[in-house]
């Protein structure tokens, strides 16, 4: 079995995906900018008897010059559209080689990052919930379940898809 590499293996979505795949028997490699996050997640995986091979940190600096352009919805939306375009293009390019490429696009998920955004005033939790037809924020485990399905035999003919896991926000 190949190793599934989780980049952004912290307490939020990356951690939930690592836990789900690890407990399903996948070999996991953890990568994060912060060693402490990797250490905590590795301990969680070990406690859950999940399989993981290695963990490391990687220097993913966040350039200060980019933060001044980070205004909702310009930079964030542009990067999300780029991911969608890359997913579709790469699926066409690598599909003939047996490689499937899909994207999971989460809505507002109840993660430590979202909690920080609420605390700093960057996000209004009540508005975020109201903007979701299901009337709640998503859970990291729901994103992990979607990713696991895409890896399953049941999704073997799914390629170039953008799976919205957003409670209906973009409906």
Short mmCIF file of C-alpha atoms in Angstrom, two decimals:
data_model
loop_
_atom_site.label_atom_id
_atom_site.label_comp_id
_atom_site.label_asym_id
_atom_site.label_seq_id
_atom_site.Cartn_x
_atom_site.Cartn_y
_atom_site.Cartn_z
CA UNK A 1 0.00 0.00 0.00
CA UNK A 2 1.25 3.46 -0.80
CA UNK A 3 1.73 6.08 1.85
CA UNK A 4 -0.85 8.85 2.03
CA UNK A 5 0.90 12.14 2.72
CA UNK A 6 -1.05 14.65 4.78
CA UNK A 7 0.28 18.17 4.24
CA UNK A 8 -1.06 20.51 6.89
CA UNK A 9 -1.22 17.78 9.50
CA UNK A 10 -2.48 19.87 12.37
CA UNK A 11 -5.48 19.94 14.64
CA UNK A 12 -8.06 20.75 11.93
CA UNK A 13 -8.89 19.13 8.62
CA UNK A 14 -5.46 17.56 8.07
CA UNK A 15 -5.61 15.88 11.46
CA UNK A 16 -9.10 14.54 10.87
CA UNK A 17 -8.10 13.10 7.49
CA UNK A 18 -4.95 11.55 8.99
CA UNK A 19 -6.93 9.96 11.84
CA UNK A 20 -9.60 8.57 9.51
CA UNK A 21 -7.21 7.13 6.95
CA UNK A 22 -4.83 5.89 9.65
CA UNK A 23 -7.56 3.97 11.46
CA UNK A 24 -8.69 2.52 8.13
CA UNK A 25 -5.25 0.93 7.72
CA UNK A 26 -3.56 3.41 5.40
CA UNK A 27 0.09 4.30 5.95
CA UNK A 28 0.28 7.98 6.80
CA UNK A 29 3.09 10.51 6.44
CA UNK A 30 2.55 13.78 8.30
CA UNK A 31 3.89 17.14 7.19
CA UNK A 32 3.31 20.47 8.90
CA UNK A 33 5.03 23.81 9.35
CA UNK A 34 4.96 23.31 13.12
CA UNK A 35 6.73 20.34 14.71
CA UNK A 36 4.49 20.49 17.80
CA UNK A 37 1.38 19.89 15.67
CA UNK A 38 2.97 16.86 14.04
CA UNK A 39 4.06 15.48 17.42
CA UNK A 40 0.55 15.83 18.89
CA UNK A 41 -1.08 14.22 15.87
CA UNK A 42 1.47 11.40 15.79
CA UNK A 43 0.70 10.68 19.47
CA UNK A 44 -3.04 10.64 18.68
CA UNK A 45 -2.48 8.24 15.79
CA UNK A 46 -0.36 5.96 17.95
CA UNK A 47 -3.02 5.95 20.68
CA UNK A 48 -5.67 5.04 18.09
CA UNK A 49 -3.45 2.22 16.75
CA UNK A 50 -3.33 3.98 13.39
CA UNK A 51 -0.47 3.27 11.04
CA UNK A 52 1.93 6.03 10.23
CA UNK A 53 5.45 5.84 8.94
CA UNK A 54 7.11 9.16 9.35
CA UNK A 55 6.51 12.71 10.23
CA UNK A 56 8.35 15.89 9.52
CA UNK A 57 8.05 19.58 9.35
CA UNK A 58 8.55 21.54 6.20
CA UNK A 59 9.37 25.22 5.86
CA UNK A 60 6.24 26.68 4.30
CA UNK A 61 6.77 30.36 4.99
CA UNK A 62 3.87 32.72 4.61
CA UNK A 63 5.29 35.72 2.80
CA UNK A 64 4.36 38.98 4.48
CA UNK A 65 3.98 40.70 1.14
CA UNK A 66 1.06 38.42 0.30
CA UNK A 67 -0.91 39.16 3.44
CA UNK A 68 -1.65 42.73 2.41
CA UNK A 69 -3.60 41.39 -0.58
CA UNK A 70 -5.58 38.89 1.47
CA UNK A 71 -8.93 40.59 1.43
CA UNK A 72 -12.21 38.61 1.29
CA UNK A 73 -13.26 37.41 -1.41
CA UNK A 74 -10.40 38.34 -3.80
CA UNK A 75 -7.30 36.23 -3.02
CA UNK A 76 -9.17 33.39 -1.34
CA UNK A 77 -11.67 33.01 -4.15
CA UNK A 78 -9.02 33.23 -6.84
CA UNK A 79 -6.95 30.49 -5.22
CA UNK A 80 -10.00 28.23 -4.89
CA UNK A 81 -10.83 28.66 -8.55
CA UNK A 82 -7.20 27.84 -9.37
CA UNK A 83 -7.50 24.57 -7.43
CA UNK A 84 -10.65 23.67 -9.36
CA UNK A 85 -8.98 24.41 -12.69
CA UNK A 86 -5.85 22.49 -11.75
CA UNK A 87 -7.92 19.52 -10.58
CA UNK A 88 -9.81 19.31 -13.88
CA UNK A 89 -6.73 19.85 -16.05
CA UNK A 90 -4.60 17.35 -14.14
CA UNK A 91 -7.40 14.77 -14.20
CA UNK A 92 -7.46 14.94 -18.01
CA UNK A 93 -3.69 14.84 -18.25
CA UNK A 94 -3.04 11.98 -15.83
CA UNK A 95 -6.26 9.97 -16.26
CA UNK A 96 -4.84 7.98 -19.20
CA UNK A 97 -2.10 6.81 -16.82
CA UNK A 98 -4.62 5.50 -14.28
CA UNK A 99 -4.28 8.45 -11.93
CA UNK A 100 -7.49 9.97 -10.60
CA UNK A 101 -7.45 13.55 -9.35
CA UNK A 102 -10.36 15.09 -7.46
CA UNK A 103 -10.82 18.00 -5.09
CA UNK A 104 -12.72 18.13 -1.82
CA UNK A 105 -14.02 21.66 -1.26
CA UNK A 106 -15.12 22.20 2.33
CA UNK A 107 -17.44 24.93 3.49
CA UNK A 108 -17.02 26.54 6.88
CA UNK A 109 -15.78 23.74 9.10
CA UNK A 110 -15.56 23.91 12.89
CA UNK A 111 -11.78 23.82 13.22
CA UNK A 112 -9.29 25.66 15.44
CA UNK A 113 -8.62 28.02 12.51
CA UNK A 114 -12.30 28.96 12.32
CA UNK A 115 -12.39 29.42 16.10
CA UNK A 116 -9.42 31.79 15.80
CA UNK A 117 -11.21 33.70 13.03
CA UNK A 118 -14.29 34.08 15.23
CA UNK A 119 -12.14 35.22 18.17
CA UNK A 120 -10.36 37.88 16.10
CA UNK A 121 -13.58 39.07 14.49
CA UNK A 122 -12.60 37.91 11.00
CA UNK A 123 -15.65 35.61 10.91
CA UNK A 124 -19.09 35.96 12.44
CA UNK A 125 -20.13 32.47 13.55
CA UNK A 126 -23.85 33.28 13.58
CA UNK A 127 -23.68 34.55 10.00
CA UNK A 128 -21.62 31.55 8.89
CA UNK A 129 -24.22 29.17 10.33
CA UNK A 130 -27.07 31.20 8.81
CA UNK A 131 -25.36 31.04 5.39
CA UNK A 132 -25.38 27.24 5.52
CA UNK A 133 -28.72 25.66 4.55
CA UNK A 134 -28.09 22.75 6.94
CA UNK A 135 -27.93 25.32 9.76
CA UNK A 136 -24.57 24.38 11.28
CA UNK A 137 -20.86 24.37 10.64
CA UNK A 138 -19.31 21.25 9.22
CA UNK A 139 -17.18 18.87 11.26
CA UNK A 140 -13.64 17.87 10.27
CA UNK A 141 -14.70 14.21 10.36
CA UNK A 142 -17.19 14.92 7.56
CA UNK A 143 -14.40 16.14 5.31
CA UNK A 144 -12.33 13.07 6.18
CA UNK A 145 -15.27 10.81 5.29
CA UNK A 146 -15.61 12.50 1.89
CA UNK A 147 -11.89 12.07 1.21
CA UNK A 148 -12.07 8.41 2.25
CA UNK A 149 -14.97 7.83 -0.14
CA UNK A 150 -12.97 9.31 -3.01
CA UNK A 151 -10.20 6.81 -2.21
CA UNK A 152 -12.66 3.89 -2.06
CA UNK A 153 -13.48 1.42 -4.84
CA UNK A 154 -16.96 2.99 -4.96
CA UNK A 155 -15.41 6.14 -6.44
CA UNK A 156 -13.15 4.37 -8.92
CA UNK A 157 -14.76 6.13 -11.90
CA UNK A 158 -14.72 9.57 -10.29
CA UNK A 159 -12.06 11.76 -11.87
CA UNK A 160 -11.77 15.52 -12.24
CA UNK A 161 -14.61 16.11 -9.80
CA UNK A 162 -15.02 18.88 -7.29
CA UNK A 163 -16.83 17.47 -4.28
CA UNK A 164 -18.54 20.21 -2.31
CA UNK A 165 -18.81 19.36 1.36
CA UNK A 166 -20.30 22.65 2.47
CA UNK A 167 -23.75 21.99 3.91
CA UNK A 168 -25.29 23.56 0.83
CA UNK A 169 -23.52 26.94 1.03
CA UNK A 170 -22.87 27.03 -2.71
CA UNK A 171 -26.19 25.48 -3.72
#
